[in-house]
mmCIF file of C-alpha atoms in Angstrom:
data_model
loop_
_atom_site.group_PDB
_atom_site.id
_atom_site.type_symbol
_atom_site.label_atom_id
_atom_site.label_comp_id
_atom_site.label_asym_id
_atom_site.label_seq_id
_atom_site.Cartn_x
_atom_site.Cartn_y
_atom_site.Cartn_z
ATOM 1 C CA UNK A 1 191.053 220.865 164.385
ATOM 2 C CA UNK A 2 191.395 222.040 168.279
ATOM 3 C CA UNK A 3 187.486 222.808 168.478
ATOM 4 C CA UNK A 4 186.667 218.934 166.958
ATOM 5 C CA UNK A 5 188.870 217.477 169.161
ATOM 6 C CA UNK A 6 187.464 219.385 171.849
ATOM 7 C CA UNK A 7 183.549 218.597 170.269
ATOM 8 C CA UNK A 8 184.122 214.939 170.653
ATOM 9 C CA UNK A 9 185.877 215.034 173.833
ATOM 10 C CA UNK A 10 182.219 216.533 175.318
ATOM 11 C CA UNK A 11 180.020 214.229 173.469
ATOM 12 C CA UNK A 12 182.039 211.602 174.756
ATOM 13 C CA UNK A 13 181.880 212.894 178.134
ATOM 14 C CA UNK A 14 177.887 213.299 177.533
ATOM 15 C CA UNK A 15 177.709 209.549 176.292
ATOM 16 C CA UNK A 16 179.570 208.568 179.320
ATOM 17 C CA UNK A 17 177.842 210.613 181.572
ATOM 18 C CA UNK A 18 173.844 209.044 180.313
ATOM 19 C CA UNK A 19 175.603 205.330 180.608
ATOM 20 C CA UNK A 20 176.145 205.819 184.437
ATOM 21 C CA UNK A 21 172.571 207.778 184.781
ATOM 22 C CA UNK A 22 171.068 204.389 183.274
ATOM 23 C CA UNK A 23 173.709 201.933 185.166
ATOM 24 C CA UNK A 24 173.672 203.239 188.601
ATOM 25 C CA UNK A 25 170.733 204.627 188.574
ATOM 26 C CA UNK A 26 167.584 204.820 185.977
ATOM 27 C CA UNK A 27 167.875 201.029 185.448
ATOM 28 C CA UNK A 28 166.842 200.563 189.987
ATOM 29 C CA UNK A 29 164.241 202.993 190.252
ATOM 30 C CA UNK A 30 160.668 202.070 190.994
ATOM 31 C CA UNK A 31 159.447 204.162 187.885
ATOM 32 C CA UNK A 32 161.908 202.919 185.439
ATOM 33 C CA UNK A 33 162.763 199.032 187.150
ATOM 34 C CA UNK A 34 160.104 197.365 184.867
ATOM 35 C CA UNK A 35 160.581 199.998 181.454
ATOM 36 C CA UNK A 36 164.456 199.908 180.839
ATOM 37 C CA UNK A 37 163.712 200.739 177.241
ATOM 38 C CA UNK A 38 161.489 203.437 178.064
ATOM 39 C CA UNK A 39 164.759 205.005 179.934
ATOM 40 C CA UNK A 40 167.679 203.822 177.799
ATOM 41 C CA UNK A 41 165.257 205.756 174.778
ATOM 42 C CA UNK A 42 164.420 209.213 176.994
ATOM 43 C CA UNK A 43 168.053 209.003 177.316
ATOM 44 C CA UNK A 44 168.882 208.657 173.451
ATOM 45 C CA UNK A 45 166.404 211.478 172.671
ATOM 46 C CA UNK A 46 168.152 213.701 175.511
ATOM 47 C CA UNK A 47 171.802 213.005 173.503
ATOM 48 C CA UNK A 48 170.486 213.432 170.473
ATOM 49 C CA UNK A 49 169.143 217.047 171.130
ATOM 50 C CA UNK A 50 172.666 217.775 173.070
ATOM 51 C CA UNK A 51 174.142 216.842 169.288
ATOM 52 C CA UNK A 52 171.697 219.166 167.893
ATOM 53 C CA UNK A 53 172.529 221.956 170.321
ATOM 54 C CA UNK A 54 175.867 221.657 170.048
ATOM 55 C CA UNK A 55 176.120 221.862 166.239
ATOM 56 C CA UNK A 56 173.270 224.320 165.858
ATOM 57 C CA UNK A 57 174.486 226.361 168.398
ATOM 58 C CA UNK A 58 177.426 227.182 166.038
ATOM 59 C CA UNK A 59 175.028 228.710 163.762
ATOM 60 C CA UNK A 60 175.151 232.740 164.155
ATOM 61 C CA UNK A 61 171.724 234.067 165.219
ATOM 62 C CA UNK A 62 170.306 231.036 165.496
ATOM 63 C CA UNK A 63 166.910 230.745 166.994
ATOM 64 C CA UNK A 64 166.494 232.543 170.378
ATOM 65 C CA UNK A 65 164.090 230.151 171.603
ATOM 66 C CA UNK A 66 164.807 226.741 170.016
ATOM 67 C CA UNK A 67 168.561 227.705 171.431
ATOM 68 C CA UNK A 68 167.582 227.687 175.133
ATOM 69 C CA UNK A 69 164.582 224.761 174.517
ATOM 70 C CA UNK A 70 167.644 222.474 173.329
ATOM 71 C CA UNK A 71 170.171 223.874 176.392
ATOM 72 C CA UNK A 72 168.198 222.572 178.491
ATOM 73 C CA UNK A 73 168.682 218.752 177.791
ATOM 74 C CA UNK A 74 172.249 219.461 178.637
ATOM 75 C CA UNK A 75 170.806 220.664 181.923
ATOM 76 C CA UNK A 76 169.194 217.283 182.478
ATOM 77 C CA UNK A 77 172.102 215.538 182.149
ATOM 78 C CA UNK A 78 174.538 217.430 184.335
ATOM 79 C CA UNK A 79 171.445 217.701 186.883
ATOM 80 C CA UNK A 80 170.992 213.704 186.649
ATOM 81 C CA UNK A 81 174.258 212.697 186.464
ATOM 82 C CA UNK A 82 174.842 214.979 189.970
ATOM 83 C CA UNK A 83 171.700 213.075 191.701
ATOM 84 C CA UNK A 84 172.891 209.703 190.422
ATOM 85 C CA UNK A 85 175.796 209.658 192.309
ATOM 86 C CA UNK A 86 174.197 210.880 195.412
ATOM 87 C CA UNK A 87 171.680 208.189 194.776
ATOM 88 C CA UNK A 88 174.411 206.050 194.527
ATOM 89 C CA UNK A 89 176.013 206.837 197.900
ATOM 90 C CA UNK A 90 172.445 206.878 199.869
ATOM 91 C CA UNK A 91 172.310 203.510 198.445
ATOM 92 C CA UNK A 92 175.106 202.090 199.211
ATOM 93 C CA UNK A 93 175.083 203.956 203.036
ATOM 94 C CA UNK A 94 171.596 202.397 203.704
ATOM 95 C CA UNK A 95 172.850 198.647 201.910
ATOM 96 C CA UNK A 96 175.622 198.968 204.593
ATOM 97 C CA UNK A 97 173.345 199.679 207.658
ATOM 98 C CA UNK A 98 170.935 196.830 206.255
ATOM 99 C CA UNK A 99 173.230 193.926 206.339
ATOM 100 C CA UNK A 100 175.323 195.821 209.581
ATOM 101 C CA UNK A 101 171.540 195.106 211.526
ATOM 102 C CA UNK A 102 171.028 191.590 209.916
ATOM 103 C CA UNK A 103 174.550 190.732 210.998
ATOM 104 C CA UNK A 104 172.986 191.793 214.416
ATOM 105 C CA UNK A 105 170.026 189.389 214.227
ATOM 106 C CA UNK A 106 167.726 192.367 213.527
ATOM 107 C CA UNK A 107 165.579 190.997 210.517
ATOM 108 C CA UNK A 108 164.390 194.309 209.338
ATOM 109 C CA UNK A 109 164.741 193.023 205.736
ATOM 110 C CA UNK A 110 161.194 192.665 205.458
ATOM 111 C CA UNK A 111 159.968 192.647 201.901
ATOM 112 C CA UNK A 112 157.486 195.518 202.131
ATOM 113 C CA UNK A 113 159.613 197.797 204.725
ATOM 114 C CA UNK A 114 162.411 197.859 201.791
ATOM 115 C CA UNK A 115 160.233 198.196 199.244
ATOM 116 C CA UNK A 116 159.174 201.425 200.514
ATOM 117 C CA UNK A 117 162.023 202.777 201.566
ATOM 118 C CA UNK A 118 163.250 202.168 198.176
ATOM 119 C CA UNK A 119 160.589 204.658 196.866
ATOM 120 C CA UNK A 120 160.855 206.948 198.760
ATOM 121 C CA UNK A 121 164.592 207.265 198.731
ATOM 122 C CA UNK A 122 163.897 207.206 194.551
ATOM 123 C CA UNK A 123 161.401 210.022 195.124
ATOM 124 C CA UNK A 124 163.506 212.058 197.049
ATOM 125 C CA UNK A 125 166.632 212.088 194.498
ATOM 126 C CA UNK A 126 163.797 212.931 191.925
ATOM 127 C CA UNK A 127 162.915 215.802 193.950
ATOM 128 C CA UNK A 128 166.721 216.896 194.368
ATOM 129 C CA UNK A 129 167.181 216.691 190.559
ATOM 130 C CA UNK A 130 164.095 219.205 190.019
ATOM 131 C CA UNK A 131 165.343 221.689 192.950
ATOM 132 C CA UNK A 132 169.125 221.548 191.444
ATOM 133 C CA UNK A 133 167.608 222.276 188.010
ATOM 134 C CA UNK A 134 165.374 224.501 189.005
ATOM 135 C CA UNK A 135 167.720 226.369 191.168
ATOM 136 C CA UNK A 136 170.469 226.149 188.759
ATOM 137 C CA UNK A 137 168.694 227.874 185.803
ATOM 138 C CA UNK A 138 167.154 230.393 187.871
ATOM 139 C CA UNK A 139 170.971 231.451 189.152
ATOM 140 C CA UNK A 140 172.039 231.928 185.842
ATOM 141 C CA UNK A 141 168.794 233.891 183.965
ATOM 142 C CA UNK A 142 168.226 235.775 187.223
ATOM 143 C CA UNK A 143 170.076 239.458 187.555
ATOM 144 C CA UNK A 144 173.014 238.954 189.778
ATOM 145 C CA UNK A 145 173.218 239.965 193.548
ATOM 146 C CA UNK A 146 175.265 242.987 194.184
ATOM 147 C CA UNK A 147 178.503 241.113 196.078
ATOM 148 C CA UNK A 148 180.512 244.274 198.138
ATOM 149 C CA UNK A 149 184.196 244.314 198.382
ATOM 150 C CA UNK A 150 186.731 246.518 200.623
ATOM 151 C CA UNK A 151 189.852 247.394 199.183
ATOM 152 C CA UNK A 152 192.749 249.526 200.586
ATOM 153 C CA UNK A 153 194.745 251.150 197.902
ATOM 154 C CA UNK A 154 198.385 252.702 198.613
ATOM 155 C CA UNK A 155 198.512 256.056 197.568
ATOM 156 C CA UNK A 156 194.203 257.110 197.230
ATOM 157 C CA UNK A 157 193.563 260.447 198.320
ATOM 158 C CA UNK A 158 190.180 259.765 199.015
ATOM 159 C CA UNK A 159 187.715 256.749 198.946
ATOM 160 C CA UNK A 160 186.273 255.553 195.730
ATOM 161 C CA UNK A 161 183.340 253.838 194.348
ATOM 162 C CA UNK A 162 184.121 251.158 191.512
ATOM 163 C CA UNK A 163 181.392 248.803 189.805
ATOM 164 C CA UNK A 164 182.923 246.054 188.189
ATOM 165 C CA UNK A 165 180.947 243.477 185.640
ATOM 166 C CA UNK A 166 182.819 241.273 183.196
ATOM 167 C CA UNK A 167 181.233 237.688 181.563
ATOM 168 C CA UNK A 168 177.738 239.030 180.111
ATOM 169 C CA UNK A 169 177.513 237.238 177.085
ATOM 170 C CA UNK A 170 175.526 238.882 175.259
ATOM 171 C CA UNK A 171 174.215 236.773 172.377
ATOM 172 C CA UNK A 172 171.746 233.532 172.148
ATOM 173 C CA UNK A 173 170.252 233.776 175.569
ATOM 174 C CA UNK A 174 171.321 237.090 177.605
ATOM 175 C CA UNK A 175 169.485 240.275 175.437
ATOM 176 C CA UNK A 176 167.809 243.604 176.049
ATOM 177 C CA UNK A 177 165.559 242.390 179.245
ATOM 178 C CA UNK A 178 168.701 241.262 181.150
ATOM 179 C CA UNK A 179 171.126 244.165 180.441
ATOM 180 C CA UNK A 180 167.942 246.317 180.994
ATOM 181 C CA UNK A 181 167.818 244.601 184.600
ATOM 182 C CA UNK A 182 171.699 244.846 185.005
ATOM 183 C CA UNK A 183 171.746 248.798 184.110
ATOM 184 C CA UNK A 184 169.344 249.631 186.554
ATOM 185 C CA UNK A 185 170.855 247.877 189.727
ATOM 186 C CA UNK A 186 174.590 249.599 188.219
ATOM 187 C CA UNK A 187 172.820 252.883 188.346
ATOM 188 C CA UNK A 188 171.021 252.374 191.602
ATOM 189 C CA UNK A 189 174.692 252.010 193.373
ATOM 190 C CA UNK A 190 175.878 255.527 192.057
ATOM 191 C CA UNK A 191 179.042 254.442 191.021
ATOM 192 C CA UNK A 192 182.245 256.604 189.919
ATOM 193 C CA UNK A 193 183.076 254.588 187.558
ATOM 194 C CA UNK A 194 181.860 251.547 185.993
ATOM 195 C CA UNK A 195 184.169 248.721 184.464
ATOM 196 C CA UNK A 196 183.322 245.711 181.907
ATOM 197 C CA UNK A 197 186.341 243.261 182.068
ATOM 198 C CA UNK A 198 185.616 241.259 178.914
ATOM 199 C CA UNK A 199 183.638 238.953 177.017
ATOM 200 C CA UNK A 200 180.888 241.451 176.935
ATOM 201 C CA UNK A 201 179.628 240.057 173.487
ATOM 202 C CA UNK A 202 178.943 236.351 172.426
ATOM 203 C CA UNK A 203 177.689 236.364 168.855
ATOM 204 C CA UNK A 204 178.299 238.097 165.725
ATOM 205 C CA UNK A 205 177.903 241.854 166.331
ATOM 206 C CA UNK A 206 175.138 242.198 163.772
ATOM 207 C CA UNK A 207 172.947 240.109 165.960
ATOM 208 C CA UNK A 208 173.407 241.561 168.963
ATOM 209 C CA UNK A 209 173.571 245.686 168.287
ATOM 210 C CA UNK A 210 170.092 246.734 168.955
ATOM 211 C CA UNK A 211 170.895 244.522 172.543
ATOM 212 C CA UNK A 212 173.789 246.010 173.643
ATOM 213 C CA UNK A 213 172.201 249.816 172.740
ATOM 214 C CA UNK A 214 171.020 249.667 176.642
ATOM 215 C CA UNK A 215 174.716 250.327 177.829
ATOM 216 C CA UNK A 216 174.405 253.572 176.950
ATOM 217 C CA UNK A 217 171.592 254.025 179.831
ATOM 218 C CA UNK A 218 174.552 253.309 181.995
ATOM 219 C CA UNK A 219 175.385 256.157 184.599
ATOM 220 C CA UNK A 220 178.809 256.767 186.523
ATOM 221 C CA UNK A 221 180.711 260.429 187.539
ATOM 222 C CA UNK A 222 183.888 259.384 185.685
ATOM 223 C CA UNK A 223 183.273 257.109 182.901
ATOM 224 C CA UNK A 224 181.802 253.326 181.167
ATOM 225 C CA UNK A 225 185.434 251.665 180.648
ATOM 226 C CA UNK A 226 185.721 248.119 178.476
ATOM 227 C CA UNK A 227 188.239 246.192 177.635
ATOM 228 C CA UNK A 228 187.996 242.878 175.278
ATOM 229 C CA UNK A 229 187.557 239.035 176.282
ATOM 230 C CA UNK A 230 188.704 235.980 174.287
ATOM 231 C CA UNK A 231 184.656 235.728 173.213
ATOM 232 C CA UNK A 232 184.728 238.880 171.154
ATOM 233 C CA UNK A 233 187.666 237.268 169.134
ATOM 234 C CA UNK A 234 185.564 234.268 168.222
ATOM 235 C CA UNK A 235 183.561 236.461 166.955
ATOM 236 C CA UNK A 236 185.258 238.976 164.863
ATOM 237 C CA UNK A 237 187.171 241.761 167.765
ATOM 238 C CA UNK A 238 187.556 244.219 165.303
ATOM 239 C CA UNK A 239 183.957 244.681 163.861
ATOM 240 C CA UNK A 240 182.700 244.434 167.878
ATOM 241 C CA UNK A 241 185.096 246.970 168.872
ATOM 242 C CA UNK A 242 183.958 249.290 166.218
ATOM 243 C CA UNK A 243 180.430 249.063 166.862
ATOM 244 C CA UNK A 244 181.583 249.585 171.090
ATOM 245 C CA UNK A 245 183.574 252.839 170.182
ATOM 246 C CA UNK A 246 180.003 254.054 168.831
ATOM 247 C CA UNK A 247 178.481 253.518 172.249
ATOM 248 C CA UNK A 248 179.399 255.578 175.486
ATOM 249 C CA UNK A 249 182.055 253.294 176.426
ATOM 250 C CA UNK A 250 185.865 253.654 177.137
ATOM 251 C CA UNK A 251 187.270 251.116 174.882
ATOM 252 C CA UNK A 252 190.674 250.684 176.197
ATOM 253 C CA UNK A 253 193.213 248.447 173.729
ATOM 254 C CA UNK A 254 196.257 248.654 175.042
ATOM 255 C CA UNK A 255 195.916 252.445 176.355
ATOM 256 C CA UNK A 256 195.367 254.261 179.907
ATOM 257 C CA UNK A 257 192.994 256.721 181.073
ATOM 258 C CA UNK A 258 194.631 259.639 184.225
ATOM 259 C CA UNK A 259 191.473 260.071 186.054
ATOM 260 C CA UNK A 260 191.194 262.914 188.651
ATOM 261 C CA UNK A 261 192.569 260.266 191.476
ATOM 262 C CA UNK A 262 194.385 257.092 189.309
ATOM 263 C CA UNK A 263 194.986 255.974 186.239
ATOM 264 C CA UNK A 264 193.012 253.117 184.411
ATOM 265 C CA UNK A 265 194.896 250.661 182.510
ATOM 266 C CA UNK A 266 193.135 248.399 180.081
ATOM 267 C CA UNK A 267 194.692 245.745 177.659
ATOM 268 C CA UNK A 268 193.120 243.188 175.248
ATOM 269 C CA UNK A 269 193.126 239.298 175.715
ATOM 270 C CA UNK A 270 195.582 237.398 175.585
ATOM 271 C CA UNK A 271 193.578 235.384 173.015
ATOM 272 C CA UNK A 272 194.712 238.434 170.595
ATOM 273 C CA UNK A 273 198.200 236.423 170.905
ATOM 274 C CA UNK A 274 196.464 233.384 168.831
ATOM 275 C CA UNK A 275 194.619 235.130 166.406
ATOM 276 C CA UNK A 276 197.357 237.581 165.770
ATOM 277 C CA UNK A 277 194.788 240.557 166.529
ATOM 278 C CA UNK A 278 195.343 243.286 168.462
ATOM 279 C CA UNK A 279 197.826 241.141 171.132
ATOM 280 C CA UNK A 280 197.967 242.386 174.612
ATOM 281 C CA UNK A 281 201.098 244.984 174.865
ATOM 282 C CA UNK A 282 201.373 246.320 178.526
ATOM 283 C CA UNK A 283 204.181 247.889 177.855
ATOM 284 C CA UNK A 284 202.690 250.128 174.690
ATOM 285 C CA UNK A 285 199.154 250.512 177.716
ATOM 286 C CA UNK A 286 201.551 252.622 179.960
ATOM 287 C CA UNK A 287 202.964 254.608 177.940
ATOM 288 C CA UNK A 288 202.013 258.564 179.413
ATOM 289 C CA UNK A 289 201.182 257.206 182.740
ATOM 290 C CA UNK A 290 201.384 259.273 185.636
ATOM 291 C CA UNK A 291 203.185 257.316 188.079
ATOM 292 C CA UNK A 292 202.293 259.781 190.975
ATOM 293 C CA UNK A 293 198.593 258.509 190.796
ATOM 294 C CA UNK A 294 197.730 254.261 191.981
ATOM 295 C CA UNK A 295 197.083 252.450 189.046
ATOM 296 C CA UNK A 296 194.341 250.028 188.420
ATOM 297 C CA UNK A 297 194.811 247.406 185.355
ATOM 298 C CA UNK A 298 191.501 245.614 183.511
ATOM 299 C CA UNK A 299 192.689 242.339 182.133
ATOM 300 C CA UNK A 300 190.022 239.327 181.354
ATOM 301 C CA UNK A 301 192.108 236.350 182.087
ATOM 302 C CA UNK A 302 194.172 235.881 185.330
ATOM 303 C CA UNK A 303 196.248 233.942 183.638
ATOM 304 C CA UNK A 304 197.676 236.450 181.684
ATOM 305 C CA UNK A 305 199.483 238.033 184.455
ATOM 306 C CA UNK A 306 201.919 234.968 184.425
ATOM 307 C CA UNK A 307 202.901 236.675 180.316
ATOM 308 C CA UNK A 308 202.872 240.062 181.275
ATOM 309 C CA UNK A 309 204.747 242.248 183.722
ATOM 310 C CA UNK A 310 202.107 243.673 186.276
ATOM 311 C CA UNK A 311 204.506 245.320 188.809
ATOM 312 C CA UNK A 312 203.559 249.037 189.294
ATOM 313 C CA UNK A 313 199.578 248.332 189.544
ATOM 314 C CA UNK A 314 197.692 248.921 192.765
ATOM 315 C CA UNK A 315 194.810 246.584 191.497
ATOM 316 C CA UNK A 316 193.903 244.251 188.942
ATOM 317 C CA UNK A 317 190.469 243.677 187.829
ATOM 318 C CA UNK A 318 189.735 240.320 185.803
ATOM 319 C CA UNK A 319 187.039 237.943 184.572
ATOM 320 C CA UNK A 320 187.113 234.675 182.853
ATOM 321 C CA UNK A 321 186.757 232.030 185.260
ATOM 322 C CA UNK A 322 182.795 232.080 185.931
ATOM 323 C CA UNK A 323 183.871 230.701 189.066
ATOM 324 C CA UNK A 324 183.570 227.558 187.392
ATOM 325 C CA UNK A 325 180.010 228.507 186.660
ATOM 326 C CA UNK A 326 179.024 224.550 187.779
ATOM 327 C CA UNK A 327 180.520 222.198 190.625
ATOM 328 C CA UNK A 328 183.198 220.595 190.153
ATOM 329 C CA UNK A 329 184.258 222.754 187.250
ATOM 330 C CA UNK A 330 186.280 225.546 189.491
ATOM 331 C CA UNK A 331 188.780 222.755 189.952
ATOM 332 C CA UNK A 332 189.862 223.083 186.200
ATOM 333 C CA UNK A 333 189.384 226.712 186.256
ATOM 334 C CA UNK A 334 192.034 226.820 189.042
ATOM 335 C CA UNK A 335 194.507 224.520 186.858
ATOM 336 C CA UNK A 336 194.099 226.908 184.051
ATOM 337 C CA UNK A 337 193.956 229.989 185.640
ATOM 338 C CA UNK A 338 195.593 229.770 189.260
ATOM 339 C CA UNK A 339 193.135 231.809 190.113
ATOM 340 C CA UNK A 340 188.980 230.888 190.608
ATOM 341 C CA UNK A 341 187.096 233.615 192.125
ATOM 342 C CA UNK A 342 187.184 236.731 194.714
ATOM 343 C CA UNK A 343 190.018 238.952 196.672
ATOM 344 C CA UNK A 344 193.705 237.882 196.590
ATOM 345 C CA UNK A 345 196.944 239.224 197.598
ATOM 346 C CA UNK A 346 200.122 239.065 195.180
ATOM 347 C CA UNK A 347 203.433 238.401 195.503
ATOM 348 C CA UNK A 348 204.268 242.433 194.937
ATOM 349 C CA UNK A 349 201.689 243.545 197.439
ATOM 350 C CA UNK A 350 198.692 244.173 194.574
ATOM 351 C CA UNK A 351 195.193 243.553 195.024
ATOM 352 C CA UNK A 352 193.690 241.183 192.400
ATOM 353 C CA UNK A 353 189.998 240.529 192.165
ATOM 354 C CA UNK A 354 188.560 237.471 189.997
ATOM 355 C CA UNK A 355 184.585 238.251 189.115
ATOM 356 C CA UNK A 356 182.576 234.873 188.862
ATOM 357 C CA UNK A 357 180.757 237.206 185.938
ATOM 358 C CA UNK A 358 177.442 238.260 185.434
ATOM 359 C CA UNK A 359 176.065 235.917 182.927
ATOM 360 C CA UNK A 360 177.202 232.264 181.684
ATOM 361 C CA UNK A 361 178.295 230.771 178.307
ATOM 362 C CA UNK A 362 176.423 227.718 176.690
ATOM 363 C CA UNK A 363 173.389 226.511 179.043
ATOM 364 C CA UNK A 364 171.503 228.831 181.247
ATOM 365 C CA UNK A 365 173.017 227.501 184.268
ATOM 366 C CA UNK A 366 175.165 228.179 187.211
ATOM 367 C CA UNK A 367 175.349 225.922 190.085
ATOM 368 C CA UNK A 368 177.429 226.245 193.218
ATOM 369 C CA UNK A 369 179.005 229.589 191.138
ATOM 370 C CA UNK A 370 177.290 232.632 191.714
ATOM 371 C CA UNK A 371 176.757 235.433 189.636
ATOM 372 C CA UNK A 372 177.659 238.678 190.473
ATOM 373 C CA UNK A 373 178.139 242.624 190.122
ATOM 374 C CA UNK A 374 181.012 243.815 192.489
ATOM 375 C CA UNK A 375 180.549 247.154 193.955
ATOM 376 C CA UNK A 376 184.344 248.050 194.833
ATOM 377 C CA UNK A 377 184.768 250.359 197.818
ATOM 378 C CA UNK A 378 188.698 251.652 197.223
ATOM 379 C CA UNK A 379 189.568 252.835 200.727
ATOM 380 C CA UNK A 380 192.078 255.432 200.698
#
C-alpha cells in the first residue's frame, strides 16, 4: 500500500511538474508560441513513457536497453522543469528592467529589439537544458572521481589506507563495463583494505551474478569487506547474501573482523527491522572485540545511528544518501537522514563519513551530487 501511495505521489509530482513546463514556459517560446498542441502532446508522450518506466521498471530483468531509453524522459522533465524556472526568473528580471527604462522615457520597447531578445533568451535556456542533461547523465554513467579524505584516528599505530564505495546498484543500468571500470581505479590506489557500505545489488540476484563476478578482480593487503543496504532487501537479502559469501568478499552481518591494527565492525540495514530479516544487532556485532585496537563500524544509513548505540567506534563508514543524487533533493536527504554527504564530527568525538555513492538508483543521472570512491588516509 506504502509503494502506491508513494507511485502516485511521483506521477502527481510529474503531472505537476509538465503543467508548469507548458504554463511558464513551452506555451512563450518562439518555437512552440504558434504550436501549443504540438507541446501540450510532446509533453503527453513524455508522461506517458514516465508511466511506462515506472511500472515496467518493476519488472525483474527487464530490458537493459528499453530501461535506460524510457529513463531518460524522466530526465527531460527534471532537466525542463529546472530551465523553466530559470527562464522564468530571466524573464521576469529583463520585464522589470524594460518597464524600469520606459518609466525613464527610454522607449527601447521597440517591436523588433524585443522580439529578438526574446529568441535568443529562448535559445539560450534551450541550450542550458541540453548542457544540464547532458552533463547530468554523463555524471552518473561515468566512473567516479577518486575524492581523498584525511582522518586522524585515536589509538592507530601506524597510517592506513582505506577505499570506501557504497551505492553501486548493480542491476538495470550499472553491469560488467562499469564495475570493470570501478575495479581498476580501486586497484590502481593499492589499498589495505577495501569496503562496500551497502546497496551493492539492485535487482534479483539471478540477473545480476555473471555482473557482479568482476569483484573478485578486486585487490587489497587485508581484505574485500560488505555489509548489506536496504536495496538488497527489496530484493530478496538472503539469496544475495548467499551468492556474496561465494565471492571474495567479507560479508559482515552483524559480526567483526580484528585486523592486524583495528577491528572492522559491520551490521545489516536497518531495513532488516521492517522485513523482519536479519535486523541490525550491534550489540550481537561486538561480541569478541578487542577493545585495545580503534574500531571502525560499516553501517548504510546514517540514520541508523540515532537506533543503535555507536559509542566505542573510532569511525563510521555509511552510504545511503547519494548526496541527494539531484538538486534540491539533499534537502530531504538531510530531513531523513541528518546527515547528506562528507566528514563530520560526533557528539562522542567519532569520525563519521557519508559517501554520495558510486552509482545512482532509477535514471542515469546525478546533478549537483557527485559520485565518488573515497580513498581514506587513517592517520595514526
Amino acid at each position: 500500500m506504502k509503494i502506491l501511495v508513494f507511485v502516485g505521489i511521483i506521477f502527481i509530482i510529474l503531472a505537476l511538474m509538465k503543467f508548469y513546463i507548458y504554463k511558464r514556459f513551452l506555451k512563450h517560446t518562439f518555437i512552440f508560441k504558434n504550436h501549443r498542441f504540438l507541446a501540450m502532446g510532446l509533453l503527453g508522450i513524455i508522461y506517458l513513457a514516465e508511466l511506462a518506466f515506472f511500472f515496467l521498471a518493476k519488472d525483474r530483468g527487464f530490458n537493459h536497453n528499453i530501461y535506460i531509453f524510457l529513463s531518460f524522459f524522466v530526465i527531460i522533465t527534471y532537466f525542463l522543469f529546472l530551465v523553466a524556472i530559470i527562464g522564468d526568473i530571466i524573464f521576469s528580471i529583463t520585464k522589470q528592467k524594460n518597464i524600469s527604462l520606459v518609466s525613464e522615457g527610454n522607449h527601447i520597447q521597440d517591436y523588433t529589439r524585443r522580439k529578438a531578445l526574446k529568441i535568443i533568451l529562448d535559445l539560450g535556456i534551450f541550450i542550458l537544458f541540453f548542457i544540464f542533461t547532458f552533463k547530468g547523465t554523463r555524471n552518473a554513467l561515468n566512473i567516479p572521481d577518486i575524492k581523498e579524505v584525511e582522518v586522524a584516528i585515536k589509538g592507530l599505530k601506524k597510517d592506513k589506507h582505506i577505499v570506501m564505495v557504497s551505492d553501486v546498484h548493480v542491476g538495470k543500468v550499472i553491469q560488467s563495463d562499469f564495475l570493470h571500470g570501478m575495479v581498476e581505479k580501486i586497484n590502481s590506489l593499492n589499498p589495505d583494505i577495501v569496503v562496500i557500505v551497502g546497496d551493492l545489488v539492485d535487482e534479483h540476484i539471478d540477473f545480476v551474478k555473471e555482473h557482479l563476478l568482476v569483484l573478485n578482480n578486486l585487490k587489497s593487503k587485508e581484505g574485500v569487506f560488505y555489509v548489506s543496504g536496504n536495496h538488497e532487501y527489496y530484493h530478496g537479502i538472503e539469496s544475495i547474501l548467499d551468492f556474496l559469501k561465494t565471492l571474495k568478499l567479507n560479508v559482515l552481518t552483524n559480526e567483526n573482523v580484528e585486523l592486524e591494527d583495528f577491528n572492522i565492525v559491520g551490521i545489516s540495514d536497518i531495513a532488516g527491522l521492517r522485513f523482519n530479516i536479519l535486523p541490525p544487532d550491534i550489540e550481537r556485532a561486538k561480541i569478541g572485540l578487542n577493545e585495545n585496537k580503534p574500531s571502525i563500524l560499516l553501517t548504510h544509513q546514517p540514520k541508523s545511528l540515532k537506533m543503535i548505540n555507536h559509542d566505542g567506534f573510532d569511525l563510521i563508514l555509511c552510504g545511503h544518501t547519494h548526496a541527494g543524487q539531484v538538486f534540491p533533493l539533499s534537502i530531504f536527504v538531510w530531513l531523513d537522514q541528518h546527515y547528506v554527504h562528507g566528514l563530520y564530527r560526533l557528539e562522542n568525538d567519532a569520525n563519521l563519513y557519508v559517501s554520495s555513492g558510486a552509482g545512482f538508483w532509477g535514471p542515469p543521472i546525478r546533478f549537483l551530487a557527485p559520485s565518488e570512491i573515497v580513498s581514506l588516509r587513517l592517520k595514526a
